[in-house]
């Protein structure tokens, strides 16, 4: 079974500063995918960034980057140059490699970090 | 940009009533999912669907739940006899295939309130 741990229930950051949201995971699967989603107060879930367990480089997507440390089983999200619109709940999630042919994969989510960007 | 569409955005239902939550996945996506998020808690997987049948389901997805793809565009979640504990935000998601790097794209959710 997979487990995602997000130890920061809430974080504050000053506008234009960078912030790191922590995520650690536990899995026995040799191959897996890690995702970050953003959930604004309006409730929708927005895909931000993906990191594959065998990817050699850390993923980047605009102002989002992923600090992936496989040996430590961590996949921290870094948001650079924070904006007021970044205030939201952020979820780390993972999907295992295994699954019989044709079967879909379920995302396992962490408990989330509520980020507040201060003006 | 194509998106997953869910209706209604908010559903209020009396306990014991049946409810159907509707979703239109992204048109070229082949894999469909339902998740739920009880207020203040983490997002939980309910069921995945591919090729007109359930691929995986969680312990939450008991006999009270069913899913259907009644036509080429809609994907529905039915709760037969709702309970108070079914109150939650229900998210539909879809992905183009089951490759590891393929993200699941979520709809805006349906907030289900059971009275």
PDB file of C-alpha atoms in Angstrom:
ATOM      1  CA  UNK A   1       0.000   0.000   0.000  1.00  0.00           C
ATOM      2  CA  UNK A   2       1.084   3.549  -0.622  1.00  0.00           C
ATOM      3  CA  UNK A   3       1.172   6.346   1.908  1.00  0.00           C
ATOM      4  CA  UNK A   4       1.701  10.066   1.413  1.00  0.00           C
ATOM      5  CA  UNK A   5       2.635  12.299   4.335  1.00  0.00           C
ATOM      6  CA  UNK A   6       2.376  16.074   4.281  1.00  0.00           C
ATOM      7  CA  UNK A   7       3.538  17.321   7.662  1.00  0.00           C
ATOM      8  CA  UNK A   8       2.728  21.009   7.189  1.00  0.00           C
ATOM      9  CA  UNK A   9      -0.991  21.625   7.693  1.00  0.00           C
ATOM     10  CA  UNK A  10      -0.470  25.338   7.051  1.00  0.00           C
ATOM     11  CA  UNK A  11       2.244  27.539   5.578  1.00  0.00           C
ATOM     12  CA  UNK A  12       2.625  31.284   5.149  1.00  0.00           C
ATOM     13  CA  UNK A  13       4.836  33.011   2.595  1.00  0.00           C
ATOM     14  CA  UNK A  14       5.386  36.604   1.655  1.00  0.00           C
ATOM     15  CA  UNK A  15       4.403  37.612  -1.868  1.00  0.00           C
ATOM     16  CA  UNK A  16       7.317  37.238  -4.347  1.00  0.00           C
ATOM     17  CA  UNK A  17       9.178  34.874  -2.031  1.00  0.00           C
ATOM     18  CA  UNK A  18       9.780  31.178  -2.711  1.00  0.00           C
ATOM     19  CA  UNK A  19       8.163  28.469  -0.610  1.00  0.00           C
ATOM     20  CA  UNK A  20       8.705  24.721  -0.248  1.00  0.00           C
ATOM     21  CA  UNK A  21       5.857  22.360   0.560  1.00  0.00           C
ATOM     22  CA  UNK A  22       6.981  19.034   1.958  1.00  0.00           C
ATOM     23  CA  UNK A  23       5.853  15.605   0.833  1.00  0.00           C
ATOM     24  CA  UNK A  24       7.209  12.224   1.838  1.00  0.00           C
ATOM     25  CA  UNK A  25       5.913   8.936   0.581  1.00  0.00           C
ATOM     26  CA  UNK A  26       6.107   5.266   1.315  1.00  0.00           C
ATOM     27  CA  UNK A  27       5.726   2.508  -1.231  1.00  0.00           C
ATOM     28  CA  UNK A  28       7.140  -0.905  -1.980  1.00  0.00           C
ATOM     29  CA  UNK A  29       6.626  -0.465  -5.703  1.00  0.00           C
ATOM     30  CA  UNK A  30       9.852  -0.037  -7.699  1.00  0.00           C
ATOM     31  CA  UNK A  31       8.220   2.379 -10.100  1.00  0.00           C
ATOM     32  CA  UNK A  32       5.697   5.103  -9.390  1.00  0.00           C
ATOM     33  CA  UNK A  33       4.524   8.570 -10.317  1.00  0.00           C
ATOM     34  CA  UNK A  34       4.234  11.576  -8.032  1.00  0.00           C
ATOM     35  CA  UNK A  35       1.823  14.451  -8.611  1.00  0.00           C
ATOM     36  CA  UNK A  36       0.978  17.778  -7.044  1.00  0.00           C
ATOM     37  CA  UNK A  37      -2.495  19.268  -7.228  1.00  0.00           C
ATOM     38  CA  UNK A  38      -3.766  22.688  -6.171  1.00  0.00           C
ATOM     39  CA  UNK A  39      -7.206  23.168  -4.636  1.00  0.00           C
ATOM     40  CA  UNK A  40      -8.315  26.817  -4.346  1.00  0.00           C
ATOM     41  CA  UNK A  41     -11.083  27.774  -1.965  1.00  0.00           C
ATOM     42  CA  UNK A  42     -13.571  27.348  -4.819  1.00  0.00           C
ATOM     43  CA  UNK A  43     -12.928  23.606  -4.569  1.00  0.00           C
ATOM     44  CA  UNK A  44     -11.640  22.468  -7.943  1.00  0.00           C
ATOM     45  CA  UNK A  45      -8.522  20.274  -8.210  1.00  0.00           C
ATOM     46  CA  UNK A  46      -5.862  21.580 -10.576  1.00  0.00           C
ATOM     47  CA  UNK A  47      -2.953  19.423 -11.765  1.00  0.00           C
ATOM     48  CA  UNK A  48       0.375  21.214 -11.299  1.00  0.00           C
ATOM     49  CA  UNK A  49       3.341  18.941 -11.885  1.00  0.00           C
ATOM     50  CA  UNK A  50       4.428  15.312 -12.299  1.00  0.00           C
ATOM     51  CA  UNK A  51       7.608  13.422 -11.384  1.00  0.00           C
ATOM     52  CA  UNK A  52       8.313   9.850 -12.427  1.00  0.00           C
ATOM     53  CA  UNK A  53      10.359   7.701 -10.080  1.00  0.00           C
ATOM     54  CA  UNK A  54      12.893   6.917 -12.808  1.00  0.00           C
ATOM     55  CA  UNK A  55      13.176  10.456 -14.129  1.00  0.00           C
ATOM     56  CA  UNK A  56      16.771  11.611 -13.940  1.00  0.00           C
ATOM     57  CA  UNK A  57      15.934  15.283 -13.603  1.00  0.00           C
ATOM     58  CA  UNK A  58      13.648  17.134 -11.253  1.00  0.00           C
ATOM     59  CA  UNK A  59      10.423  18.219 -12.916  1.00  0.00           C
ATOM     60  CA  UNK A  60       9.759  21.891 -13.570  1.00  0.00           C
ATOM     61  CA  UNK A  61       6.615  23.617 -14.801  1.00  0.00           C
ATOM     62  CA  UNK A  62       6.774  27.381 -14.901  1.00  0.00           C
ATOM     63  CA  UNK A  63       7.075  28.651 -11.313  1.00  0.00           C
ATOM     64  CA  UNK A  64       6.642  25.126  -9.950  1.00  0.00           C
ATOM     65  CA  UNK A  65       9.498  22.721  -9.484  1.00  0.00           C
ATOM     66  CA  UNK A  66       9.789  19.435  -7.712  1.00  0.00           C
ATOM     67  CA  UNK A  67      12.714  18.652  -5.408  1.00  0.00           C
ATOM     68  CA  UNK A  68      12.753  14.872  -5.812  1.00  0.00           C
ATOM     69  CA  UNK A  69      15.020  12.900  -3.494  1.00  0.00           C
ATOM     70  CA  UNK A  70      14.352   9.251  -4.174  1.00  0.00           C
ATOM     71  CA  UNK A  71      16.582   7.847  -1.444  1.00  0.00           C
ATOM     72  CA  UNK A  72      14.765   9.971   1.130  1.00  0.00           C
ATOM     73  CA  UNK A  73      11.385   9.255  -0.483  1.00  0.00           C
ATOM     74  CA  UNK A  74      10.564  12.910  -0.663  1.00  0.00           C
ATOM     75  CA  UNK A  75       9.007  15.003  -3.417  1.00  0.00           C
ATOM     76  CA  UNK A  76       8.797  18.569  -2.203  1.00  0.00           C
ATOM     77  CA  UNK A  77       7.050  21.224  -4.267  1.00  0.00           C
ATOM     78  CA  UNK A  78       8.858  24.525  -4.680  1.00  0.00           C
ATOM     79  CA  UNK A  79       6.865  27.561  -5.746  1.00  0.00           C
ATOM     80  CA  UNK A  80       9.041  30.481  -6.795  1.00  0.00           C
ATOM     81  CA  UNK A  81       7.968  34.127  -6.774  1.00  0.00           C
ATOM     82  CA  UNK A  82       4.729  33.469  -4.875  1.00  0.00           C
ATOM     83  CA  UNK A  83       1.617  35.310  -5.975  1.00  0.00           C
ATOM     84  CA  UNK A  84      -1.559  36.050  -4.054  1.00  0.00           C
ATOM     85  CA  UNK A  85      -3.378  33.638  -6.366  1.00  0.00           C
ATOM     86  CA  UNK A  86      -1.182  30.813  -5.103  1.00  0.00           C
ATOM     87  CA  UNK A  87      -3.101  30.812  -1.827  1.00  0.00           C
ATOM     88  CA  UNK A  88      -4.782  27.393  -1.817  1.00  0.00           C
ATOM     89  CA  UNK A  89      -4.604  23.860  -0.461  1.00  0.00           C
ATOM     90  CA  UNK A  90      -1.856  21.787  -2.076  1.00  0.00           C
ATOM     91  CA  UNK A  91      -2.006  18.010  -2.293  1.00  0.00           C
ATOM     92  CA  UNK A  92       0.769  15.563  -3.013  1.00  0.00           C
ATOM     93  CA  UNK A  93      -0.365  12.287  -4.590  1.00  0.00           C
ATOM     94  CA  UNK A  94       1.131   9.128  -6.018  1.00  0.00           C
ATOM     95  CA  UNK A  95       0.318   6.276  -8.360  1.00  0.00           C
ATOM     96  CA  UNK A  96       2.087   2.891  -8.396  1.00  0.00           C
ATOM     97  CA  UNK A  97       3.463   1.229 -11.491  1.00  0.00           C
ATOM     98  CA  UNK A  98       1.797  -2.086 -10.852  1.00  0.00           C
ATOM     99  CA  UNK A  99      -1.636  -2.897 -12.175  1.00  0.00           C
ATOM    100  CA  UNK A 100      -2.870  -5.600 -14.505  1.00  0.00           C
ATOM    101  CA  UNK A 101      -3.000  -4.800 -18.154  1.00  0.00           C
ATOM    102  CA  UNK A 102      -5.737  -2.306 -18.867  1.00  0.00           C
ATOM    103  CA  UNK A 103      -6.497  -1.525 -15.267  1.00  0.00           C
ATOM    104  CA  UNK A 104      -6.496   2.112 -14.273  1.00  0.00           C
ATOM    105  CA  UNK A 105      -4.484   3.406 -11.384  1.00  0.00           C
ATOM    106  CA  UNK A 106      -5.824   5.100  -8.311  1.00  0.00           C
ATOM    107  CA  UNK A 107      -4.227   8.210  -6.873  1.00  0.00           C
ATOM    108  CA  UNK A 108      -3.338   8.150  -3.189  1.00  0.00           C
ATOM    109  CA  UNK A 109      -3.426  11.642  -1.701  1.00  0.00           C
ATOM    110  CA  UNK A 110      -1.774  13.258   1.282  1.00  0.00           C
ATOM    111  CA  UNK A 111      -3.703  15.352   3.767  1.00  0.00           C
ATOM    112  CA  UNK A 112      -2.675  18.602   2.111  1.00  0.00           C
ATOM    113  CA  UNK A 113      -0.953  21.863   3.048  1.00  0.00           C
ATOM    114  CA  UNK A 114      -2.893  25.118   3.203  1.00  0.00           C
ATOM    115  CA  UNK A 115      -0.667  27.827   1.724  1.00  0.00           C
ATOM    116  CA  UNK A 116      -1.394  31.468   2.420  1.00  0.00           C
ATOM    117  CA  UNK A 117       0.468  34.142   0.472  1.00  0.00           C
ATOM    118  CA  UNK A 118       0.726  37.421   2.348  1.00  0.00           C
ATOM    119  CA  UNK A 119       0.775  40.778   0.533  1.00  0.00           C
TER     120      UNK A 119
ATOM    121  CA  UNK B   1      -8.350  23.806 -23.017  1.00  0.00           C
ATOM    122  CA  UNK B   2     -10.685  20.801 -22.685  1.00  0.00           C
ATOM    123  CA  UNK B   3     -11.937  20.123 -19.200  1.00  0.00           C
ATOM    124  CA  UNK B   4     -13.934  17.657 -17.150  1.00  0.00           C
ATOM    125  CA  UNK B   5     -17.444  18.939 -16.479  1.00  0.00           C
ATOM    126  CA  UNK B   6     -19.526  17.950 -13.467  1.00  0.00           C
ATOM    127  CA  UNK B   7     -23.176  18.623 -12.726  1.00  0.00           C
ATOM    128  CA  UNK B   8     -24.743  19.705 -10.515  1.00  0.00           C
ATOM    129  CA  UNK B   9     -22.249  21.821  -8.592  1.00  0.00           C
ATOM    130  CA  UNK B  10     -24.282  21.338  -5.415  1.00  0.00           C
ATOM    131  CA  UNK B  11     -26.857  18.664  -4.620  1.00  0.00           C
ATOM    132  CA  UNK B  12     -28.999  18.588  -1.489  1.00  0.00           C
ATOM    133  CA  UNK B  13     -30.826  15.314  -0.850  1.00  0.00           C
ATOM    134  CA  UNK B  14     -32.839  13.743   1.932  1.00  0.00           C
ATOM    135  CA  UNK B  15     -31.287  10.722   3.635  1.00  0.00           C
ATOM    136  CA  UNK B  16     -32.412   7.496   2.002  1.00  0.00           C
ATOM    137  CA  UNK B  17     -32.973   9.065  -1.406  1.00  0.00           C
ATOM    138  CA  UNK B  18     -31.124   8.089  -4.549  1.00  0.00           C
ATOM    139  CA  UNK B  19     -28.756  10.584  -6.121  1.00  0.00           C
ATOM    140  CA  UNK B  20     -26.996  10.613  -9.481  1.00  0.00           C
ATOM    141  CA  UNK B  21     -23.894  12.707 -10.010  1.00  0.00           C
ATOM    142  CA  UNK B  22     -22.981  13.434 -13.594  1.00  0.00           C
ATOM    143  CA  UNK B  23     -19.670  13.937 -15.322  1.00  0.00           C
ATOM    144  CA  UNK B  24     -18.527  14.598 -18.861  1.00  0.00           C
ATOM    145  CA  UNK B  25     -14.878  13.507 -19.140  1.00  0.00           C
ATOM    146  CA  UNK B  26     -12.455  15.004 -21.625  1.00  0.00           C
ATOM    147  CA  UNK B  27     -13.456  13.646 -25.010  1.00  0.00           C
ATOM    148  CA  UNK B  28     -10.343  11.656 -25.984  1.00  0.00           C
ATOM    149  CA  UNK B  29      -9.766  10.244 -22.504  1.00  0.00           C
ATOM    150  CA  UNK B  30     -10.264   6.533 -21.924  1.00  0.00           C
ATOM    151  CA  UNK B  31      -9.981   6.177 -18.136  1.00  0.00           C
ATOM    152  CA  UNK B  32     -12.487   7.619 -15.711  1.00  0.00           C
ATOM    153  CA  UNK B  33     -12.482   7.954 -11.951  1.00  0.00           C
ATOM    154  CA  UNK B  34     -14.570   9.056  -9.001  1.00  0.00           C
ATOM    155  CA  UNK B  35     -13.024  10.409  -5.810  1.00  0.00           C
ATOM    156  CA  UNK B  36     -14.611  11.948  -2.756  1.00  0.00           C
ATOM    157  CA  UNK B  37     -13.421  14.450  -0.188  1.00  0.00           C
ATOM    158  CA  UNK B  38     -15.239  14.689   3.112  1.00  0.00           C
ATOM    159  CA  UNK B  39     -14.981  18.238   4.467  1.00  0.00           C
ATOM    160  CA  UNK B  40     -11.545  18.873   5.931  1.00  0.00           C
ATOM    161  CA  UNK B  41     -10.213  15.435   5.017  1.00  0.00           C
ATOM    162  CA  UNK B  42      -8.028  14.030   2.284  1.00  0.00           C
ATOM    163  CA  UNK B  43      -9.228  13.032  -1.153  1.00  0.00           C
ATOM    164  CA  UNK B  44     -10.182   9.339  -1.311  1.00  0.00           C
ATOM    165  CA  UNK B  45     -10.411   7.074  -4.328  1.00  0.00           C
ATOM    166  CA  UNK B  46     -13.769   5.446  -5.002  1.00  0.00           C
ATOM    167  CA  UNK B  47     -13.661   3.720  -8.376  1.00  0.00           C
ATOM    168  CA  UNK B  48     -11.979   3.640 -11.761  1.00  0.00           C
ATOM    169  CA  UNK B  49     -13.602   2.706 -15.049  1.00  0.00           C
ATOM    170  CA  UNK B  50     -12.215   1.602 -18.373  1.00  0.00           C
ATOM    171  CA  UNK B  51     -13.671  -0.049 -21.449  1.00  0.00           C
ATOM    172  CA  UNK B  52     -17.181   0.068 -19.995  1.00  0.00           C
ATOM    173  CA  UNK B  53     -16.349  -1.755 -16.813  1.00  0.00           C
ATOM    174  CA  UNK B  54     -15.001  -1.103 -13.346  1.00  0.00           C
ATOM    175  CA  UNK B  55     -11.214  -1.515 -13.166  1.00  0.00           C
ATOM    176  CA  UNK B  56     -10.634  -0.926  -9.482  1.00  0.00           C
ATOM    177  CA  UNK B  57     -12.753   0.058  -6.530  1.00  0.00           C
ATOM    178  CA  UNK B  58     -12.043   0.937  -2.934  1.00  0.00           C
ATOM    179  CA  UNK B  59     -13.645  -0.354   0.244  1.00  0.00           C
ATOM    180  CA  UNK B  60     -15.792   2.771   0.288  1.00  0.00           C
ATOM    181  CA  UNK B  61     -17.428   1.766  -2.994  1.00  0.00           C
ATOM    182  CA  UNK B  62     -19.945  -0.694  -1.576  1.00  0.00           C
ATOM    183  CA  UNK B  63     -23.234  -1.998  -2.988  1.00  0.00           C
ATOM    184  CA  UNK B  64     -24.871   1.396  -2.503  1.00  0.00           C
ATOM    185  CA  UNK B  65     -22.650   2.848  -5.234  1.00  0.00           C
ATOM    186  CA  UNK B  66     -22.687   2.196  -8.953  1.00  0.00           C
ATOM    187  CA  UNK B  67     -21.161   3.808 -12.018  1.00  0.00           C
ATOM    188  CA  UNK B  68     -22.313   3.895 -15.570  1.00  0.00           C
ATOM    189  CA  UNK B  69     -21.349   5.305 -18.919  1.00  0.00           C
ATOM    190  CA  UNK B  70     -24.819   5.535 -20.437  1.00  0.00           C
ATOM    191  CA  UNK B  71     -23.679   7.080 -23.702  1.00  0.00           C
ATOM    192  CA  UNK B  72     -20.476   8.187 -25.406  1.00  0.00           C
ATOM    193  CA  UNK B  73     -19.970  11.268 -23.284  1.00  0.00           C
ATOM    194  CA  UNK B  74     -21.463  10.953 -19.792  1.00  0.00           C
ATOM    195  CA  UNK B  75     -20.077   9.097 -16.777  1.00  0.00           C
ATOM    196  CA  UNK B  76     -22.345   8.860 -13.756  1.00  0.00           C
ATOM    197  CA  UNK B  77     -22.060   7.916 -10.100  1.00  0.00           C
ATOM    198  CA  UNK B  78     -25.236   6.693  -8.423  1.00  0.00           C
ATOM    199  CA  UNK B  79     -25.755   6.361  -4.697  1.00  0.00           C
ATOM    200  CA  UNK B  80     -28.825   4.222  -4.138  1.00  0.00           C
ATOM    201  CA  UNK B  81     -29.870   5.095  -0.608  1.00  0.00           C
ATOM    202  CA  UNK B  82     -27.901   8.021   0.732  1.00  0.00           C
ATOM    203  CA  UNK B  83     -26.611   8.217   4.283  1.00  0.00           C
ATOM    204  CA  UNK B  84     -25.543  11.247   6.291  1.00  0.00           C
ATOM    205  CA  UNK B  85     -21.915  10.136   5.976  1.00  0.00           C
ATOM    206  CA  UNK B  86     -22.145  10.367   2.181  1.00  0.00           C
ATOM    207  CA  UNK B  87     -22.026  14.153   2.508  1.00  0.00           C
ATOM    208  CA  UNK B  88     -18.829  15.139   0.721  1.00  0.00           C
ATOM    209  CA  UNK B  89     -17.371  16.734  -2.377  1.00  0.00           C
ATOM    210  CA  UNK B  90     -17.359  14.208  -5.216  1.00  0.00           C
ATOM    211  CA  UNK B  91     -14.785  14.615  -7.949  1.00  0.00           C
ATOM    212  CA  UNK B  92     -14.828  13.024 -11.360  1.00  0.00           C
ATOM    213  CA  UNK B  93     -11.498  12.696 -13.163  1.00  0.00           C
ATOM    214  CA  UNK B  94     -10.277  11.339 -16.472  1.00  0.00           C
ATOM    215  CA  UNK B  95      -6.961  10.478 -18.060  1.00  0.00           C
ATOM    216  CA  UNK B  96      -5.993   9.822 -21.639  1.00  0.00           C
ATOM    217  CA  UNK B  97      -4.409   6.475 -20.792  1.00  0.00           C
ATOM    218  CA  UNK B  98      -2.927   4.637 -17.831  1.00  0.00           C
ATOM    219  CA  UNK B  99       0.680   5.634 -18.426  1.00  0.00           C
ATOM    220  CA  UNK B 100       2.463   6.668 -15.253  1.00  0.00           C
ATOM    221  CA  UNK B 101       3.079  10.177 -16.501  1.00  0.00           C
ATOM    222  CA  UNK B 102      -0.500  10.824 -17.538  1.00  0.00           C
ATOM    223  CA  UNK B 103      -2.186  13.109 -15.030  1.00  0.00           C
ATOM    224  CA  UNK B 104      -5.769  12.649 -14.014  1.00  0.00           C
ATOM    225  CA  UNK B 105      -7.696  15.809 -14.797  1.00  0.00           C
ATOM    226  CA  UNK B 106     -10.372  16.648 -12.282  1.00  0.00           C
ATOM    227  CA  UNK B 107     -13.710  18.350 -12.633  1.00  0.00           C
ATOM    228  CA  UNK B 108     -14.798  21.134 -10.313  1.00  0.00           C
ATOM    229  CA  UNK B 109     -16.659  18.672  -8.104  1.00  0.00           C
ATOM    230  CA  UNK B 110     -20.219  18.192  -6.883  1.00  0.00           C
ATOM    231  CA  UNK B 111     -20.858  19.099  -3.284  1.00  0.00           C
ATOM    232  CA  UNK B 112     -23.356  16.553  -1.954  1.00  0.00           C
ATOM    233  CA  UNK B 113     -25.236  17.452   1.204  1.00  0.00           C
ATOM    234  CA  UNK B 114     -27.391  14.794   2.841  1.00  0.00           C
ATOM    235  CA  UNK B 115     -30.076  16.044   5.231  1.00  0.00           C
TER     236      UNK B 115
END
